[in-house]
Amino acid sequence: MATVGIVMGSDSDLQVMGKAADILDRFGVDYEMRIISAHREPDVFFEYARSAKDSGMKVIIAGAGMAAHLPGMLAAIFPLPVIGVPMHTTSLGGRDSLYSIVQMPSGIPVATVAIGGGANAGLLAVRMLAISDSNLLAKLEDYTREMEQEVMRKDARLSERGYRDY
């Protein structure tokens, strides 16, 4: 049973959304990944959104480009957290996606990460789940310490070698 749903409207979003899956894998969080077009297969979309909670999902991560309806429409139907991942677009650099996701009407919240922010979407989902899972919280705390140690190693290397020999 998946705890997190990762949904995208097109396989062109797979590289970014795969980063969310990589994070969930790292933390041992079960997920399912789907390509569902709200515009091209509305019946499939509505069935997915309506049944996600009953199937055990606690969070949905939804990636979308251009008009970016997928995260908002999921949030209108799925009663638990939805995290929107705006995709980079060629025409407007992803600003169109970002604005479409972040400008939701009152009562339909969508947590939104940066354009192309699949990894942060995965981490945000883990943080949401860690509210009620002490083992997951401990893994998050370890992850934070690992990031801190990595920065300290890089700083020490820079101090030792200088920027030209880094």
mmCIF file with all atom_site columns, C-alpha atoms in Angstrom, residues 19-20 34 41 43 47 71 77 91 93 107 112 117 128 151 154:
data_model
loop_
_atom_site.group_PDB
_atom_site.id
_atom_site.type_symbol
_atom_site.label_atom_id
_atom_site.label_alt_id
_atom_site.label_comp_id
_atom_site.label_asym_id
_atom_site.label_entity_id
_atom_site.label_seq_id
_atom_site.pdbx_PDB_ins_code
_atom_site.Cartn_x
_atom_site.Cartn_y
_atom_site.Cartn_z
_atom_site.occupancy
_atom_site.B_iso_or_equiv
_atom_site.pdbx_formal_charge
_atom_site.auth_seq_id
_atom_site.auth_comp_id
_atom_site.auth_asym_id
_atom_site.auth_atom_id
_atom_site.pdbx_PDB_model_num
ATOM 1  C CA . LYS A 1 19  ? 13.917  12.977 -7.653  1.00 0.00 ? 19  LYS A CA 1
ATOM 2  C CA . ALA A 1 20  ? 10.931  12.857 -5.301  1.00 0.00 ? 20  ALA A CA 1
ATOM 3  C CA . ARG A 1 34  ? 1.555   7.471  -12.106 1.00 0.00 ? 34  ARG A CA 1
ATOM 4  C CA . GLU A 1 41  ? -8.284  11.270 -19.342 1.00 0.00 ? 41  GLU A CA 1
ATOM 5  C CA . ASP A 1 43  ? -12.370 9.867  -15.773 1.00 0.00 ? 43  ASP A CA 1
ATOM 6  C CA . GLU A 1 47  ? -11.164 8.054  -9.979  1.00 0.00 ? 47  GLU A CA 1
ATOM 7  C CA . PRO A 1 71  ? -1.999  19.731 -8.317  1.00 0.00 ? 71  PRO A CA 1
ATOM 8  C CA . ILE A 1 77  ? -10.743 16.327 -4.352  1.00 0.00 ? 77  ILE A CA 1
ATOM 9  C CA . SER A 1 91  ? 7.922   29.442 -23.193 1.00 0.00 ? 91  SER A CA 1
ATOM 10 C CA . GLY A 1 93  ? 10.705  29.130 -17.886 1.00 0.00 ? 93  GLY A CA 1
ATOM 11 C CA . GLY A 1 107 ? -9.933  26.669 0.736   1.00 0.00 ? 107 GLY A CA 1
ATOM 12 C CA . THR A 1 112 ? 4.394   24.395 -3.612  1.00 0.00 ? 112 THR A CA 1
ATOM 13 C CA . GLY A 1 117 ? 11.932  20.939 -7.073  1.00 0.00 ? 117 GLY A CA 1
ATOM 14 C CA . MET A 1 128 ? 4.630   15.666 6.790   1.00 0.00 ? 128 MET A CA 1
ATOM 15 C CA . VAL A 1 151 ? 29.081  21.258 4.126   1.00 0.00 ? 151 VAL A CA 1
ATOM 16 C CA . LYS A 1 154 ? 33.613  21.072 1.818   1.00 0.00 ? 154 LYS A CA 1
#
